[in-house]
PDB file of C-alpha atoms in Angstrom:
ATOM      1  CA  MET A 143      -6.718  11.140  32.285  1.00 54.00           C
ATOM      2  CA  ASN A 144      -6.892   7.343  32.227  1.00 52.00           C
ATOM      3  CA  ARG A 145      -5.260   5.114  29.637  1.00 53.00           C
ATOM      4  CA  TYR A 146      -8.508   4.439  27.752  1.00 48.00           C
ATOM      5  CA  GLU A 147      -9.259   8.147  27.346  1.00 54.00           C
ATOM      6  CA  LEU A 148      -5.713   8.806  26.178  1.00 48.00           C
ATOM      7  CA  THR A 149      -5.870   6.008  23.597  1.00 56.00           C
ATOM      8  CA  ASP A 150      -9.219   7.330  22.383  1.00 55.00           C
ATOM      9  CA  ARG A 151      -7.761  10.855  22.076  1.00 54.00           C
ATOM     10  CA  GLN A 152      -4.788   9.521  20.125  1.00 52.00           C
ATOM     11  CA  GLU A 153      -7.077   7.692  17.696  1.00 59.00           C
ATOM     12  CA  LYS A 154      -9.304  10.750  17.249  1.00 60.00           C
ATOM     13  CA  SER A 155      -6.248  12.919  16.639  1.00 55.00           C
ATOM     14  CA  ALA A 156      -5.032  10.529  13.944  1.00 56.00           C
ATOM     15  CA  GLN A 157      -8.379  10.893  12.177  1.00 61.00           C
ATOM     16  CA  HIS A 158      -8.081  14.670  11.713  1.00 66.00           C
ATOM     17  CA  HIS A 159      -5.817  14.731   8.685  1.00 75.00           C
ATOM     18  CA  VAL A 160      -3.659  12.566   6.435  1.00 87.00           C
ATOM     19  CA  ARG A 161      -0.100  12.243   7.622  1.00 89.00           C
ATOM     20  CA  TRP A 162       1.610  12.367   4.229  1.00 92.00           C
ATOM     21  CA  LEU A 163       5.127  11.690   5.459  1.00 93.00           C
ATOM     22  CA  LYS A 164       3.956   8.597   7.345  1.00 93.00           C
ATOM     23  CA  ALA A 165       2.074   7.462   4.219  1.00 94.00           C
ATOM     24  CA  LEU A 166       5.251   7.912   2.173  1.00 96.00           C
ATOM     25  CA  TYR A 167       7.356   5.897   4.626  1.00 96.00           C
ATOM     26  CA  VAL A 168       4.822   3.089   4.836  1.00 96.00           C
ATOM     27  CA  SER A 169       4.470   3.032   1.032  1.00 96.00           C
ATOM     28  CA  LEU A 170       8.217   2.764   0.565  1.00 96.00           C
ATOM     29  CA  VAL A 171       8.646  -0.005   3.145  1.00 96.00           C
ATOM     30  CA  ILE A 172       5.752  -2.116   1.941  1.00 94.00           C
ATOM     31  CA  GLY A 173       6.624  -1.351  -1.675  1.00 93.00           C
ATOM     32  CA  ALA A 174      10.159  -2.635  -1.005  1.00 91.00           C
ATOM     33  CA  ILE A 175       8.745  -5.830   0.499  1.00 88.00           C
ATOM     34  CA  PHE A 176       6.626  -6.388  -2.592  1.00 87.00           C
ATOM     35  CA  LEU A 177       9.606  -5.541  -4.767  1.00 85.00           C
ATOM     36  CA  VAL A 178      11.453  -8.517  -3.258  1.00 81.00           C
ATOM     37  CA  LEU A 179       8.289 -10.669  -3.317  1.00 77.00           C
ATOM     38  CA  PRO A 180       7.058  -9.538  -6.741  1.00 71.00           C
ATOM     39  CA  ARG A 181       3.945 -11.683  -6.910  1.00 65.00           C
ATOM     40  CA  ALA A 182       2.781 -11.144  -3.320  1.00 60.00           C
ATOM     41  CA  VAL A 183       3.699 -14.607  -2.090  1.00 62.00           C
ATOM     42  CA  PRO A 184       7.170 -16.137  -1.568  1.00 63.00           C
ATOM     43  CA  TRP A 185       6.608 -19.262  -3.671  1.00 62.00           C
ATOM     44  CA  PHE A 186       5.932 -17.144  -6.791  1.00 57.00           C
ATOM     45  CA  SER A 187       9.076 -15.081  -6.259  1.00 56.00           C
ATOM     46  CA  SER A 188      12.205 -15.470  -8.301  1.00 56.00           C
ATOM     47  CA  GLY A 189      14.058 -13.063  -6.025  1.00 54.00           C
ATOM     48  CA  VAL A 190      14.593 -10.664  -8.949  1.00 58.00           C
ATOM     49  CA  PRO A 191      12.053  -7.872  -9.287  1.00 62.00           C
ATOM     50  CA  GLU A 192      10.362  -8.488 -12.605  1.00 69.00           C
ATOM     51  CA  THR A 193       6.938  -7.058 -11.932  1.00 75.00           C
ATOM     52  CA  ALA A 194       5.396  -3.748 -11.020  1.00 76.00           C
ATOM     53  CA  MET A 195       2.615  -4.354  -8.479  1.00 80.00           C
ATOM     54  CA  GLY A 196       2.396  -7.980  -9.575  1.00 77.00           C
ATOM     55  CA  ARG A 197       2.086  -7.293 -13.302  1.00 76.00           C
ATOM     56  CA  SER A 198       4.857  -8.808 -15.374  1.00 74.00           C
ATOM     57  CA  LEU A 199       6.769  -6.290 -17.449  1.00 66.00           C
ATOM     58  CA  GLY A 200       8.952  -8.767 -19.300  1.00 59.00           C
ATOM     59  CA  THR A 201      11.871 -11.000 -18.519  1.00 50.00           C
ATOM     60  CA  ILE A 202      14.935  -9.480 -16.909  1.00 46.00           C
ATOM     61  CA  GLN A 203      18.243 -11.057 -17.801  1.00 48.00           C
ATOM     62  CA  ASP A 204      21.335 -11.014 -15.565  1.00 49.00           C
ATOM     63  CA  SER A 205      23.375  -8.756 -17.842  1.00 45.00           C
ATOM     64  CA  GLN A 206      20.741  -6.047 -18.184  1.00 55.00           C
ATOM     65  CA  ILE A 207      20.522  -3.600 -15.329  1.00 57.00           C
ATOM     66  CA  GLN A 208      18.330  -1.006 -17.046  1.00 67.00           C
ATOM     67  CA  PRO A 209      15.101  -3.094 -17.179  1.00 72.00           C
ATOM     68  CA  PHE A 210      15.534  -3.883 -13.489  1.00 76.00           C
ATOM     69  CA  LEU A 211      15.863  -0.194 -12.621  1.00 81.00           C
ATOM     70  CA  ILE A 212      12.854   0.750 -14.741  1.00 81.00           C
ATOM     71  CA  THR A 213      10.734  -2.015 -13.248  1.00 82.00           C
ATOM     72  CA  ALA A 214      11.832  -1.190  -9.690  1.00 86.00           C
ATOM     73  CA  ALA A 215      11.216   2.540 -10.198  1.00 88.00           C
ATOM     74  CA  LEU A 216       7.768   1.944 -11.700  1.00 88.00           C
ATOM     75  CA  HIS A 217       6.887  -0.456  -8.893  1.00 89.00           C
ATOM     76  CA  MET A 218       7.937   1.999  -6.180  1.00 93.00           C
ATOM     77  CA  LEU A 219       6.130   4.868  -7.939  1.00 94.00           C
ATOM     78  CA  LEU A 220       2.954   2.780  -8.002  1.00 93.00           C
ATOM     79  CA  ALA A 221       3.461   1.854  -4.337  1.00 95.00           C
ATOM     80  CA  VAL A 222       3.666   5.522  -3.350  1.00 97.00           C
ATOM     81  CA  CYS A 223       0.685   6.501  -5.528  1.00 95.00           C
ATOM     82  CA  TYR A 224      -1.394   3.621  -4.168  1.00 97.00           C
ATOM     83  CA  GLY A 225      -0.283   4.495  -0.647  1.00 96.00           C
ATOM     84  CA  PHE A 226      -1.365   8.121  -0.987  1.00 97.00           C
ATOM     85  CA  ILE A 227      -4.728   7.060  -2.422  1.00 96.00           C
ATOM     86  CA  LEU A 228      -5.243   4.583   0.403  1.00 96.00           C
ATOM     87  CA  ALA A 229      -4.131   7.068   3.073  1.00 95.00           C
ATOM     88  CA  MET A 230      -6.611   9.684   1.788  1.00 94.00           C
ATOM     89  CA  LEU A 231      -9.448   7.194   1.989  1.00 94.00           C
ATOM     90  CA  VAL A 232      -8.731   5.298   5.233  1.00 93.00           C
ATOM     91  CA  PHE A 233      -7.376   7.933   7.638  1.00 88.00           C
ATOM     92  CA  ARG A 234     -10.784   8.864   9.074  1.00 88.00           C
ATOM     93  CA  PHE A 235     -11.707   5.319  10.049  1.00 89.00           C
ATOM     94  CA  GLU A 236     -10.839   3.137  13.007  1.00 86.00           C
ATOM     95  CA  ILE A 237      -8.341   0.360  12.307  1.00 86.00           C
ATOM     96  CA  GLN A 238     -10.842  -2.454  11.646  1.00 91.00           C
ATOM     97  CA  LYS A 239     -12.894  -0.426   9.191  1.00 93.00           C
ATOM     98  CA  ALA A 240      -9.754   1.045   7.625  1.00 92.00           C
ATOM     99  CA  VAL A 241      -8.302  -2.396   6.886  1.00 94.00           C
ATOM    100  CA  LEU A 242     -11.598  -3.614   5.433  1.00 96.00           C
ATOM    101  CA  LEU A 243     -11.898  -0.457   3.341  1.00 96.00           C
ATOM    102  CA  GLY A 244      -8.254  -0.899   2.301  1.00 96.00           C
ATOM    103  CA  ALA A 245      -9.093  -4.351   0.923  1.00 96.00           C
ATOM    104  CA  VAL A 246     -11.999  -2.933  -1.080  1.00 97.00           C
ATOM    105  CA  ILE A 247      -9.816  -0.107  -2.389  1.00 97.00           C
ATOM    106  CA  GLY A 248      -7.130  -2.654  -3.307  1.00 96.00           C
ATOM    107  CA  LEU A 249      -9.666  -4.523  -5.419  1.00 96.00           C
ATOM    108  CA  ALA A 250     -10.701  -1.245  -7.051  1.00 97.00           C
ATOM    109  CA  LEU A 251      -7.051  -0.376  -7.773  1.00 95.00           C
ATOM    110  CA  TYR A 252      -6.633  -3.822  -9.330  1.00 94.00           C
ATOM    111  CA  GLY A 253      -9.699  -3.151 -11.499  1.00 93.00           C
ATOM    112  CA  VAL A 254      -8.238   0.135 -12.721  1.00 92.00           C
ATOM    113  CA  ASN A 255      -4.872  -1.567 -13.347  1.00 89.00           C
ATOM    114  CA  PHE A 256      -6.584  -4.405 -15.242  1.00 88.00           C
ATOM    115  CA  LEU A 257      -8.602  -2.016 -17.419  1.00 88.00           C
ATOM    116  CA  LEU A 258      -5.550   0.134 -18.118  1.00 84.00           C
ATOM    117  CA  PHE A 259      -3.413  -2.793 -19.241  1.00 78.00           C
ATOM    118  CA  ARG A 260      -6.168  -4.789 -20.971  1.00 78.00           C
ATOM    119  CA  VAL A 261      -8.208  -2.042 -22.646  1.00 80.00           C
ATOM    120  CA  VAL A 262      -5.936   0.983 -23.047  1.00 76.00           C
ATOM    121  CA  ILE A 263      -2.549  -0.662 -23.605  1.00 72.00           C
ATOM    122  CA  GLY A 264      -3.887  -3.928 -25.027  1.00 67.00           C
ATOM    123  CA  VAL A 265      -1.731  -6.356 -23.045  1.00 68.00           C
ATOM    124  CA  SER A 266      -3.360  -9.748 -22.657  1.00 68.00           C
ATOM    125  CA  SER A 267      -2.309 -11.674 -19.598  1.00 69.00           C
ATOM    126  CA  VAL A 268      -3.463 -15.108 -18.504  1.00 66.00           C
ATOM    127  CA  HIS A 269      -1.972 -14.835 -15.012  1.00 77.00           C
ATOM    128  CA  GLU A 270      -4.114 -12.245 -13.266  1.00 82.00           C
ATOM    129  CA  ALA A 271      -4.265 -13.992  -9.869  1.00 84.00           C
ATOM    130  CA  PRO A 272      -0.792 -12.795  -8.738  1.00 82.00           C
ATOM    131  CA  VAL A 273      -1.652  -9.238  -9.795  1.00 86.00           C
ATOM    132  CA  LEU A 274      -4.922  -9.374  -7.860  1.00 90.00           C
ATOM    133  CA  LEU A 275      -3.186 -10.838  -4.791  1.00 89.00           C
ATOM    134  CA  THR A 276      -0.475  -8.194  -4.915  1.00 89.00           C
ATOM    135  CA  HIS A 277      -2.995  -5.353  -5.013  1.00 93.00           C
ATOM    136  CA  LEU A 278      -5.091  -6.914  -2.257  1.00 94.00           C
ATOM    137  CA  PHE A 279      -2.179  -7.735   0.073  1.00 93.00           C
ATOM    138  CA  PHE A 280      -0.453  -4.389  -0.519  1.00 94.00           C
ATOM    139  CA  SER A 281      -3.660  -2.533   0.337  1.00 96.00           C
ATOM    140  CA  LEU A 282      -4.316  -4.625   3.446  1.00 95.00           C
ATOM    141  CA  LEU A 283      -0.764  -4.239   4.742  1.00 95.00           C
ATOM    142  CA  PHE A 284      -0.615  -0.551   3.907  1.00 96.00           C
ATOM    143  CA  SER A 285      -3.940   0.237   5.600  1.00 95.00           C
ATOM    144  CA  ALA A 286      -3.028  -1.592   8.801  1.00 94.00           C
ATOM    145  CA  SER A 287       0.513  -0.208   8.903  1.00 94.00           C
ATOM    146  CA  TYR A 288      -0.514   3.347   8.096  1.00 94.00           C
ATOM    147  CA  LYS A 289      -3.164   3.353  10.809  1.00 91.00           C
ATOM    148  CA  ALA A 290      -0.574   2.017  13.258  1.00 88.00           C
ATOM    149  CA  VAL A 291       2.092   4.634  12.526  1.00 89.00           C
ATOM    150  CA  SER A 292      -0.235   7.602  12.043  1.00 85.00           C
ATOM    151  CA  VAL A 293      -1.337   7.677  15.678  1.00 75.00           C
ATOM    152  CA  PRO A 294       0.534  10.537  17.383  1.00 65.00           C
ATOM    153  CA  ASP A 295       2.522  10.047  20.567  1.00 60.00           C
ATOM    154  CA  ALA A 296       0.662  10.613  23.815  1.00 53.00           C
ATOM    155  CA  ASP A 297       2.759  13.665  24.672  1.00 56.00           C
ATOM    156  CA  ARG A 298       1.624  15.391  21.470  1.00 56.00           C
ATOM    157  CA  ILE A 299      -2.045  15.162  22.327  1.00 55.00           C
ATOM    158  CA  PRO A 300      -3.559  18.357  23.793  1.00 56.00           C
ATOM    159  CA  GLU A 301      -4.536  17.997  27.438  1.00 56.00           C
ATOM    160  CA  ALA A 302      -2.828  14.589  27.612  1.00 44.00           C
ATOM    161  CA  GLY A 303      -0.767  15.482  30.637  1.00 45.00           C
TER     162      GLY A 303
END
């Protein structure tokens, strides 16, 4: 079997089912990156996690550890939930389509987040751009990373040897 056929088999194998453990790992890693860069870009970051997926949850003061833990836990929970949603929707596609679909899903997740906070909870925010960027960048990075790590090793592919 030549290298092209093997690569094609690996990609097809990755498209059979969601690899939940890989989705969890990717969600946690990318969620941790966005925890350190809370508004999706370094120049908006204070270095202290004060947002959950880009949405500000209040000011965290140095002496208070509890708000930091709550914010960090909520952020990571959202990262894992978003990751599982994205993994379920992009696993069947090739990498280019998966990343594009991930961007669209990220915008949809932002829309749900916006409606939840604006309509249901009633929080009015004037700084929606960082929240939108966070959702978009998280979804793009997750989709690309998940597709990269979900491809099985060549020795695990039937008839690869």
